[in-house]
Coordinates of C-alpha atoms in Angstrom, one line a residue:
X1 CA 8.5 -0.4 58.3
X2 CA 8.7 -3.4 61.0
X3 CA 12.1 -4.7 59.8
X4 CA 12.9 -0.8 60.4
X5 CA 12.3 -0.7 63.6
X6 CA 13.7 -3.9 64.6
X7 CA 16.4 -3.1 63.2
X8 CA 17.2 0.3 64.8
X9 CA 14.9 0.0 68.2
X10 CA 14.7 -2.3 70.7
X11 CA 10.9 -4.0 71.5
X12 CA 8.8 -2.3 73.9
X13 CA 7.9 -5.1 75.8
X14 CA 11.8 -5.2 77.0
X15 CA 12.0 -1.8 78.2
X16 CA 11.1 -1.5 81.9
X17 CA 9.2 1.7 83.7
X18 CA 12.4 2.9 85.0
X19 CA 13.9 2.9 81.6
X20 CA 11.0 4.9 80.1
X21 CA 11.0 7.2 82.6
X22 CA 14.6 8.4 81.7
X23 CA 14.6 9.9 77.8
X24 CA 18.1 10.0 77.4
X25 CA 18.7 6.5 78.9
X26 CA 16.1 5.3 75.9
X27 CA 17.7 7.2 73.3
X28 CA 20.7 5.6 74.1
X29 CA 19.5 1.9 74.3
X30 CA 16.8 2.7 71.7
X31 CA 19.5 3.8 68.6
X32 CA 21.9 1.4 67.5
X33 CA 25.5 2.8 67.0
X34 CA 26.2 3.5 63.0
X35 CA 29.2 1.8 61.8
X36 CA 31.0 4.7 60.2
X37 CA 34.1 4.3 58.0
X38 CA 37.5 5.9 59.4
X39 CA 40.6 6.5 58.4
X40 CA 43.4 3.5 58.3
X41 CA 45.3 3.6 61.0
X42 CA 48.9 4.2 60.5
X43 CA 51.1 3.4 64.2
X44 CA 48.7 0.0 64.7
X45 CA 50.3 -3.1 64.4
X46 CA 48.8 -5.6 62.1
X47 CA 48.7 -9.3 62.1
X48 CA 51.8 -11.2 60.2
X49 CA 53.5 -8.3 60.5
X50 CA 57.4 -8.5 58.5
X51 CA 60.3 -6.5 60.1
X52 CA 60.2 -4.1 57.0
X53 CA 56.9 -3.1 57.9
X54 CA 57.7 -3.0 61.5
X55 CA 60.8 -0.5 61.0
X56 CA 58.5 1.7 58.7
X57 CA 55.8 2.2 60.8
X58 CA 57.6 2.6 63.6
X59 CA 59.8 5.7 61.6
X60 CA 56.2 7.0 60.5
X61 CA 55.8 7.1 64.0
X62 CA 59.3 8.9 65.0
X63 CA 58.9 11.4 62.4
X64 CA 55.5 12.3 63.7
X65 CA 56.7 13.2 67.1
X66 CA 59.6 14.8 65.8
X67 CA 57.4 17.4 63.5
X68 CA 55.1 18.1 66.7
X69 CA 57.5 18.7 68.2
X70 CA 59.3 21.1 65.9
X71 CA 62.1 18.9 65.8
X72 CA 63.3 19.3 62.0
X73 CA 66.8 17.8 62.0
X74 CA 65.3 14.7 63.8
X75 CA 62.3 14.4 61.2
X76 CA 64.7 14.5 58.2
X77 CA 67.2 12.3 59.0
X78 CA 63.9 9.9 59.9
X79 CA 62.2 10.6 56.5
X80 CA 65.6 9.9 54.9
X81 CA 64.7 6.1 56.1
X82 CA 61.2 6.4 55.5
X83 CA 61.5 6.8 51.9
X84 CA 62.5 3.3 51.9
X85 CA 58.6 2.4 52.0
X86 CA 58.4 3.4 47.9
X87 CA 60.3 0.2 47.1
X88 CA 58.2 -2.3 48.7
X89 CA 56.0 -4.2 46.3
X90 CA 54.2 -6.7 48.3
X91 CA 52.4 -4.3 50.5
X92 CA 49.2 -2.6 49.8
X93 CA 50.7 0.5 51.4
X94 CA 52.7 2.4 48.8
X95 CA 50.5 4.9 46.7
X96 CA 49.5 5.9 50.6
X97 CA 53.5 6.3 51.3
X98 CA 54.1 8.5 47.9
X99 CA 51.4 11.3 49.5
X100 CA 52.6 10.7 53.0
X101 CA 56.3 11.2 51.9
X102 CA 54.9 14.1 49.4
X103 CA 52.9 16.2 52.3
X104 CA 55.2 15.6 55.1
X105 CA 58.1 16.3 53.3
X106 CA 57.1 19.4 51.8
X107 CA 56.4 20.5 55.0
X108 CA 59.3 19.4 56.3
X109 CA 61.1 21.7 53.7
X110 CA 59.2 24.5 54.4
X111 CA 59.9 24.8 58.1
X112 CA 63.7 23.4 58.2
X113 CA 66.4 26.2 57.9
X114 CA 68.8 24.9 55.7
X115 CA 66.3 23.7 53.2
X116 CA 67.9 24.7 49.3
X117 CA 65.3 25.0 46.0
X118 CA 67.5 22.4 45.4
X119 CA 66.2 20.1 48.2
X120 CA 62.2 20.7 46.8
X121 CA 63.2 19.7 42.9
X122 CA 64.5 16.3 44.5
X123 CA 61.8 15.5 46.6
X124 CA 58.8 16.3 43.5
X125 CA 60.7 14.1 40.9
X126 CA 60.9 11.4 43.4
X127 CA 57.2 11.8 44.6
X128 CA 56.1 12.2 41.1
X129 CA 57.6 9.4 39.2
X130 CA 56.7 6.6 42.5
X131 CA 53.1 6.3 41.5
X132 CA 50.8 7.8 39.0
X133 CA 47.7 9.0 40.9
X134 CA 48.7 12.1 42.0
X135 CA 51.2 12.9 39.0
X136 CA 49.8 16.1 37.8
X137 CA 48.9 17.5 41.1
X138 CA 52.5 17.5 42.3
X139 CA 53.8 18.7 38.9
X140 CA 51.1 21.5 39.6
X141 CA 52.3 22.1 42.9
X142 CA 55.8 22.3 41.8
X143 CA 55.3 24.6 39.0
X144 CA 53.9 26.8 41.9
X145 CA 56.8 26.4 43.7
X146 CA 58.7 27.7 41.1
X147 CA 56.6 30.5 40.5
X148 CA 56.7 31.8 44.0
X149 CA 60.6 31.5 43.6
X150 CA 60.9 33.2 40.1
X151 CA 61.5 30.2 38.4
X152 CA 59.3 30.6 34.9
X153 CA 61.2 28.9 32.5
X154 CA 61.8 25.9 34.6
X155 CA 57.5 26.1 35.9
X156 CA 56.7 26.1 32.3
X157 CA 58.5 23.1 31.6
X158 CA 56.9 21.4 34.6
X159 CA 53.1 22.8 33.1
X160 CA 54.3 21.7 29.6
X161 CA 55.3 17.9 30.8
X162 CA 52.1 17.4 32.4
X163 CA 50.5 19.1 29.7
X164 CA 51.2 16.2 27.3
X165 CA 51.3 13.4 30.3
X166 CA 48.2 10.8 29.7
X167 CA 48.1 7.6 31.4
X168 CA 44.8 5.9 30.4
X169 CA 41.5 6.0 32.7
X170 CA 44.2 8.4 35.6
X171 CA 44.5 11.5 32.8
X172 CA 40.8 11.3 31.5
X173 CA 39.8 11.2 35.5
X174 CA 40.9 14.7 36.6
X175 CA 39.6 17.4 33.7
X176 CA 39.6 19.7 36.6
X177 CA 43.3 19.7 37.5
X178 CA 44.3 19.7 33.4
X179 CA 41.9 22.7 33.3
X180 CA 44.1 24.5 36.2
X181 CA 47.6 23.0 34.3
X182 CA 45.9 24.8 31.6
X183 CA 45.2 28.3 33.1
X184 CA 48.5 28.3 34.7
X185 CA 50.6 27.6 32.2
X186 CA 48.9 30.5 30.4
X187 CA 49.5 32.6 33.4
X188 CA 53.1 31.6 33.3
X189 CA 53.6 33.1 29.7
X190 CA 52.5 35.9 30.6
X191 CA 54.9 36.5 33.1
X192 CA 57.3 35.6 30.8
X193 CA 55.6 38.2 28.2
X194 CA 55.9 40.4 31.2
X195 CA 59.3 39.7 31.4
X196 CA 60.3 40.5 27.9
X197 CA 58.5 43.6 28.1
X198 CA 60.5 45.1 30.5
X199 CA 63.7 43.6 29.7
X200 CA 63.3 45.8 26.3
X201 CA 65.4 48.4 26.1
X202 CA 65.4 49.3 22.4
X203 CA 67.9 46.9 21.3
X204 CA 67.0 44.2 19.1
X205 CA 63.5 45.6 19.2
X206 CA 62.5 43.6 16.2
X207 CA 63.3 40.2 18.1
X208 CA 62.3 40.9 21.6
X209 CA 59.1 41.6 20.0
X210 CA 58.6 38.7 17.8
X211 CA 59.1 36.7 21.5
X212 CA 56.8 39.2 23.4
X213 CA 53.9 38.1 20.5
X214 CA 54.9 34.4 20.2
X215 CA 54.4 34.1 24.2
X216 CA 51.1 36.4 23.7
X217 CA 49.9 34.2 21.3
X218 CA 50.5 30.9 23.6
X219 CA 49.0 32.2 26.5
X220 CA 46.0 33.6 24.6
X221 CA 45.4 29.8 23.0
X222 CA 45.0 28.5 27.0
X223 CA 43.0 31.4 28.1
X224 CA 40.2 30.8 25.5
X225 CA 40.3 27.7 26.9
X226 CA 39.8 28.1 30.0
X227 CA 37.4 30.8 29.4
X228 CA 35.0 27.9 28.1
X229 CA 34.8 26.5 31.3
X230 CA 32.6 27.5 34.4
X231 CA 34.3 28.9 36.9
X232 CA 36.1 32.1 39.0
X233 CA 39.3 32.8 36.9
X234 CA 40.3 36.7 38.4
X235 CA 43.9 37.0 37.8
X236 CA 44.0 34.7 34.4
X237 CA 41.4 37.3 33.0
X238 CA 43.4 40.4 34.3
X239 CA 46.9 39.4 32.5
X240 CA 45.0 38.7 29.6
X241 CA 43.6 41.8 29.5
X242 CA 46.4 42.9 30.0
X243 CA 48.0 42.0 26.9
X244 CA 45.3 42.7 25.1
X245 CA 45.3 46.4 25.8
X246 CA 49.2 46.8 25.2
X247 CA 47.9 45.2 21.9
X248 CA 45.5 47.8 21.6
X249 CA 42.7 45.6 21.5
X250 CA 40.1 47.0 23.3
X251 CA 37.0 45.3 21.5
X252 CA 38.6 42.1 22.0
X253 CA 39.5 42.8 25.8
X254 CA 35.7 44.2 26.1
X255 CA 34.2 41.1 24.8
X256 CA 35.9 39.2 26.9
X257 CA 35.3 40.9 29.6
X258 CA 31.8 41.4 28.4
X259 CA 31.0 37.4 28.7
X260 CA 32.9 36.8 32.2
X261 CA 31.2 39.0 33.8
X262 CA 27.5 38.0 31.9
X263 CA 27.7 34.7 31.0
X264 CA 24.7 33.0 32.6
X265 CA 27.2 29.2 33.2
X266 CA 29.5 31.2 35.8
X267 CA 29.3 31.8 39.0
X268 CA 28.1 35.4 40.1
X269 CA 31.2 37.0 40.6
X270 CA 31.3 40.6 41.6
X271 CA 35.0 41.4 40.6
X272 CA 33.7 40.7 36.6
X273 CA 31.6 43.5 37.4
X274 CA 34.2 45.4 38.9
X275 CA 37.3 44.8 36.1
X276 CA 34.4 45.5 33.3
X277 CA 33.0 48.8 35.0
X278 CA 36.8 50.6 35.3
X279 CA 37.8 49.1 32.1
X280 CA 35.0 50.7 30.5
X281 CA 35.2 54.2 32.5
X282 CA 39.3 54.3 31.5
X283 CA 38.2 54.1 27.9
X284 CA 35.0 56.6 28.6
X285 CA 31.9 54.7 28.2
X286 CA 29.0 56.5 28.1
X287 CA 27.9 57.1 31.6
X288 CA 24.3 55.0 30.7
X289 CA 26.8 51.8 30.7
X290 CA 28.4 52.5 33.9
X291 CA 25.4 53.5 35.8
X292 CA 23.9 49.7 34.5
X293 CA 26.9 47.8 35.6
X294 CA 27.0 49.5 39.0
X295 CA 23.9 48.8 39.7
X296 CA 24.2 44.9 38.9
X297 CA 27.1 45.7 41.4
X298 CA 24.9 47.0 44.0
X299 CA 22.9 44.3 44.0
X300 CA 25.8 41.7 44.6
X301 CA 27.9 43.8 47.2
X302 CA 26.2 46.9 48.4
X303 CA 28.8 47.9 50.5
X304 CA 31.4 48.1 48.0
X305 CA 33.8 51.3 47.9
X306 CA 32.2 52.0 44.6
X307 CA 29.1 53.0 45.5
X308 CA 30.3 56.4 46.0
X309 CA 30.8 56.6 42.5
X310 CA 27.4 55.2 41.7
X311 CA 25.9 57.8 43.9
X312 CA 28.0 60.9 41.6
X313 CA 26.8 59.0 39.1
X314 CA 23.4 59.5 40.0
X315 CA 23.2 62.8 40.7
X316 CA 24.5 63.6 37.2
X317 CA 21.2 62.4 35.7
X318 CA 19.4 65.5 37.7
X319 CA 16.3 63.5 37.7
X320 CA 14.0 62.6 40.6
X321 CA 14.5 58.6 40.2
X322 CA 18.6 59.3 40.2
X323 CA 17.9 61.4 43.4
X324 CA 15.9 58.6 45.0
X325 CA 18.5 55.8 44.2
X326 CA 21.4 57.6 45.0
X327 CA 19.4 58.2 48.4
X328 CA 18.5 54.6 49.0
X329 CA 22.4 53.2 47.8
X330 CA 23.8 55.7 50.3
X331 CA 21.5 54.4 52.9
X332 CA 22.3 51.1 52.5
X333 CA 25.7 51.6 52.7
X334 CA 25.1 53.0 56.2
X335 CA 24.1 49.8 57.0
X336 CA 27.1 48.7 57.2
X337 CA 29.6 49.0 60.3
X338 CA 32.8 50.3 57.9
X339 CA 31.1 52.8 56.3
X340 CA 29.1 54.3 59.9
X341 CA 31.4 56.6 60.7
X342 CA 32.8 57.8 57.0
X343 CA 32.6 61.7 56.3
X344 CA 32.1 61.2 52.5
X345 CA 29.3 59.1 53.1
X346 CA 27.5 61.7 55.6
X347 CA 28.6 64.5 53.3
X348 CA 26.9 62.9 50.1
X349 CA 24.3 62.5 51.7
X350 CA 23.6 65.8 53.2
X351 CA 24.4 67.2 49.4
X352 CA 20.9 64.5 48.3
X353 CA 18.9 65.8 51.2
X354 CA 19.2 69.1 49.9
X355 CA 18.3 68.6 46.5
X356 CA 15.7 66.5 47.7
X357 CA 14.1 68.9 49.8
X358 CA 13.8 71.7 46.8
X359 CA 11.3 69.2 45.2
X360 CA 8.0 69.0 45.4
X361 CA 8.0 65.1 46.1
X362 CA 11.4 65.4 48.3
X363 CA 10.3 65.1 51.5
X364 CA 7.7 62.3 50.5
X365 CA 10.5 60.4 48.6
X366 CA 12.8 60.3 52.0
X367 CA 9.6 59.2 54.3
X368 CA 9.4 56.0 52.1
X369 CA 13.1 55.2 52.1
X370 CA 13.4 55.6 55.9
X371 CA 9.5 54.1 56.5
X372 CA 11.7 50.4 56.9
X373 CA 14.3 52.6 58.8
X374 CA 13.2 54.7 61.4
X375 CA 12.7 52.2 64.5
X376 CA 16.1 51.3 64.3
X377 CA 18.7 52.9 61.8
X378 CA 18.5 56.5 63.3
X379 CA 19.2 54.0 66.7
X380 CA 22.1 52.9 65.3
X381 CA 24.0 56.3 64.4
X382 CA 22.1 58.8 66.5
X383 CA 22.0 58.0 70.2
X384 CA 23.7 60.3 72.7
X385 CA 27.0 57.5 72.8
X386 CA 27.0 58.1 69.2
X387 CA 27.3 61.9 69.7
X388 CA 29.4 62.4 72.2
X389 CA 31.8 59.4 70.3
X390 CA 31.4 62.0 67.3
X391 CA 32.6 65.0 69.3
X392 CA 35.5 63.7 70.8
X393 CA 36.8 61.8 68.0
X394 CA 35.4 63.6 64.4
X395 CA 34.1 67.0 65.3
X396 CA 33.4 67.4 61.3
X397 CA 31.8 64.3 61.1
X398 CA 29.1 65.7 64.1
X399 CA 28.6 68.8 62.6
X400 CA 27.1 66.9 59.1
X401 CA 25.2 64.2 61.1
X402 CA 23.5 67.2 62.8
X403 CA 22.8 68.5 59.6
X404 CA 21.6 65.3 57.9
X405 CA 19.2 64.8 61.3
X406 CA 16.3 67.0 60.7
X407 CA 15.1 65.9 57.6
X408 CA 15.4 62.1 58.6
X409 CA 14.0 62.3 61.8
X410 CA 13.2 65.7 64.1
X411 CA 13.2 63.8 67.1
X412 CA 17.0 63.1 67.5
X413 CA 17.8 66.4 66.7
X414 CA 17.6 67.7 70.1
X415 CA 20.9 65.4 70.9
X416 CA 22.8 66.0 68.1
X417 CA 22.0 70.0 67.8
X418 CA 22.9 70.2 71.7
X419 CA 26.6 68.7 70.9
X420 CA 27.2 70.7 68.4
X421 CA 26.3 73.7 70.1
X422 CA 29.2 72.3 72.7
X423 CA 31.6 72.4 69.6
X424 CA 31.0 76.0 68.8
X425 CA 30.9 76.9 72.4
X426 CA 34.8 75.2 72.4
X427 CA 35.8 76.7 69.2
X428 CA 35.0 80.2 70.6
X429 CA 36.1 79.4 74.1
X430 CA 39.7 79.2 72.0
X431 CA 39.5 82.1 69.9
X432 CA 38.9 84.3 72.8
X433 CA 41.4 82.8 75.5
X434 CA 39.2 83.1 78.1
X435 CA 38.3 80.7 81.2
X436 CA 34.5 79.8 81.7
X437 CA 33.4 81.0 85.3
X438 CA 32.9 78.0 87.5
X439 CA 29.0 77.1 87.9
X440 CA 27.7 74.6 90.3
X441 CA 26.5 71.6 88.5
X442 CA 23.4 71.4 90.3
X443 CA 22.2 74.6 88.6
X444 CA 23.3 73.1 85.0
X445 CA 21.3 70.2 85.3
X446 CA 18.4 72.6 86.6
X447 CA 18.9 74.4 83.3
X448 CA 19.4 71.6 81.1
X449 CA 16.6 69.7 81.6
X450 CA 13.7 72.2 80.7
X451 CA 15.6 73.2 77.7
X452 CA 15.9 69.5 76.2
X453 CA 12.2 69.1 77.1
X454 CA 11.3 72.4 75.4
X455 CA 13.4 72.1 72.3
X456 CA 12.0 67.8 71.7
X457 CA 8.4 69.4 71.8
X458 CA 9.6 71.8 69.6
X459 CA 11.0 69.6 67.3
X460 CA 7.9 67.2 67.2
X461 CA 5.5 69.8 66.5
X462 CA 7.2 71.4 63.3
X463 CA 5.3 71.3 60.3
X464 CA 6.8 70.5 57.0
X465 CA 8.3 73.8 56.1
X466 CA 9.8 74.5 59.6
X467 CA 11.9 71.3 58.2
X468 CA 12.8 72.7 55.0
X469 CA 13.8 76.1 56.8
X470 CA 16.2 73.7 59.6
X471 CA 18.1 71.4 56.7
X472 CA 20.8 73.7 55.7

């Protein structure tokens, strides 16, 4: 503990009054700076420097300015001499040139206009055959590249060379980029697969077929594969499903399914819970199923566009606990800022209330869900800016709030029940064609006031059934 502190902090005995006085002039004196490691520097100028080295770093230089400055022409025609770098073999510098020339070429290609497919196949052979490190990363990128451009035959080449590259300790050191090389190249058969299947136009049916199964049957080898391995694999699992079901394999595509979405080694991933729940309500799962796998779903992402469905869901069980979840999930979902101002949401809601109220434990079911609530969530959608926002912009929208009110919370109502009274007071002022007589708005404020007195006392002091008689 001493050699700790002599070693970070200065003795006492050294530090004068003044100095303590002063906490940030201590800190300072008090810490001794970390040595921290950075990054080489490229542009200095080291000792023993040859002219090679000088001309390189000095075009490193050039075609850095060149690229801030969005001159493209100028950065080429600088990188063109740059690549010059890859054939030194005395310096320590080139597996660090082969990624500089690699990233700042390719985005050199991607911002230059007259840059040909051509021009990117060029640049990744050269990149990937001056070193060995980054091998399979650029044959990955490349295959990408390809893929983007509709290239698959020539992508699946690229995923099948480095497929069968190895190269000692430099293969065995990156299982994670063979497991994307993997996953990919299953992808990119069944594209192909795609291909062939809508390049069939009853001709040959018997071949196209056999080539439609022989691609299946690759990319179904790599997406076992890859299936073995933790991790968030979304669209590799979609196109295998995908051929499975043109297959007519639904047991196999429900299995698989089955274990992405509940094996305990991945990730929680709510889209597994997602691709299960519709591929089991296409092929009309019992409802039991769905209503479990929504759930799950509920808990991951409760503002997901599918609780709407889990609510139906719910009230199809006409049972009290289905009335109380659907109540709570819809709640919830309130919560949220997208889903404040959605009809179907209110309307659902309004269609619970009611068969909640017809029970005998209704209206003590919705005082426990909003007992967390009340202080703040009527706040948050039932405020006078809230109803006046509601009757300029969704008139409908007003009009279910102000029937979901009462049996939240009777005190708001006298807010909500006063714009809507506006609405209808519009809606016949149309109908009938006739101007309202000008009043002095001293006398409506006179008028106003006692009335939004009277009818919040009014409101307080109902009893339970005065609610029940209200909620309509």
């Amino acid at each position: 503990m001493d050699d700790l502190e002599s070693e970070f902090r200065l003795p006492e005995e050294q530090l004068s009054e003044k100095e303590s006085s002063d906490d940030d002039s201590v800190n300072r004196k008090r810490i001794k700076k970390v040595n921290l490691p950075i990054a080489p520097t490229l542009f200095k100028e080291v000792p023993n420097e040859t002219g090679f080295h000088q001309t390189t770093r000095i075009c490193l230089q050039k075609i850095r300015e060149a690229m801030l400055n969005h001159r493209w022409q100028e950065a080429a025609e600088f990188m063109i001499s740059y690549s010059q770098s890859l054939e030194d073999t005395t310096a320590k510098m080139p597996p660090l040139s082969t990624e500089i020339i690699w990233r700042l070429g390719i985005e050199l290609l991607h911002n230059h206009p007259d840059t040909k497919l051509e021009d990117y196949n060029s640049l990744y052979e050269r990149v990937k055959y001056s070193g060995v490190k980054n091998y399979l990363k650029v044959c990955l990128e490349h295959s990408s590249h390809l893929l983007v451009n509709g290239k698959f035959d020539d992508a699946k080449r690229q995923l099948s060379n480095a497929i069968s590259w190895r190269y000692g300790k430099q293969s065995a050191a990156q299982p994670q980029t063979i497991n994307l090389i993997q996953a990919y190249s299953g992808f990119l058969d069944y594209f192909i697969w795609c291909d062939k299947k809508n390049s069939n136009t009853g001709e040959n049916d018997e071949v196209v077929n056999q080539e439609m199964h022989s691609y299946f049957r690759q990319s179904s080898v790599n997406m076992k594969e890859i299936m073995k391995v933790p991790g968030v694999w979304d669209p590799f699992i979609l196109s295998y499903i995908d051929m499975l079901e043109f297959y007519s394999d639904h047991q196999g595509a429900l299995k698989v399914l089955t274990d992405y979405a509940y094996e305990n080694n991945f990730p929680p991933n709510p889209n597994a819970h997602i691709y299960l729940y519709r591929f089991m309500k296409k092929h009309n799962h019992p409802t039991k199923n769905l209503l479990k796998l929504l759930k799950i779903l509920h808990t991951l992402v409760p503002s997901h566009e599918l609780m709407l469905e889990y609510c139906t869901l719910l009230l199809e069980t006409d049972n009290e606990e289905g009335l109380q979840q659907a109540l709570r999930v819809l709640l919830e979902l309130l919560d949220y800022a997208c889903w404040r101002s959605n009809l179907d949401v209110w309307t659902q809601l309004r269609t619970i209330l009611k068969r909640l109220i017809k029970l005998k434990q209704g209206l003590k079911i919705i005082a426990e869900e909003m007992a967390n609530r009340k202080d703040w969530w009527l706040a948050m959608h039932f405020t006078a800016f809230h109803a006046r926002r509601d009757r300029l912009e969704d008139k409908a929208l007003l009009q279910v709030k102000s029937r979901v009110l009462p049996a939240l919370c009777p005190q708001y109502v006298s807010i909500y029940r006063s714009s809507a009274s506006k609405i209808k007071a519009d809606n016949v002022q149309k109908d009938t064609d006739s101007r309202p007589a000008k009043k002095d708005p001293t006398t409506l404020k006179r008028k106003r006031k006692p009335k939004c007195r009277q009818s919040s006392r009014k409101h307080l002091k109902r009893s339970i059934s005065c609610r029940k008689d209200e909620f309509v």
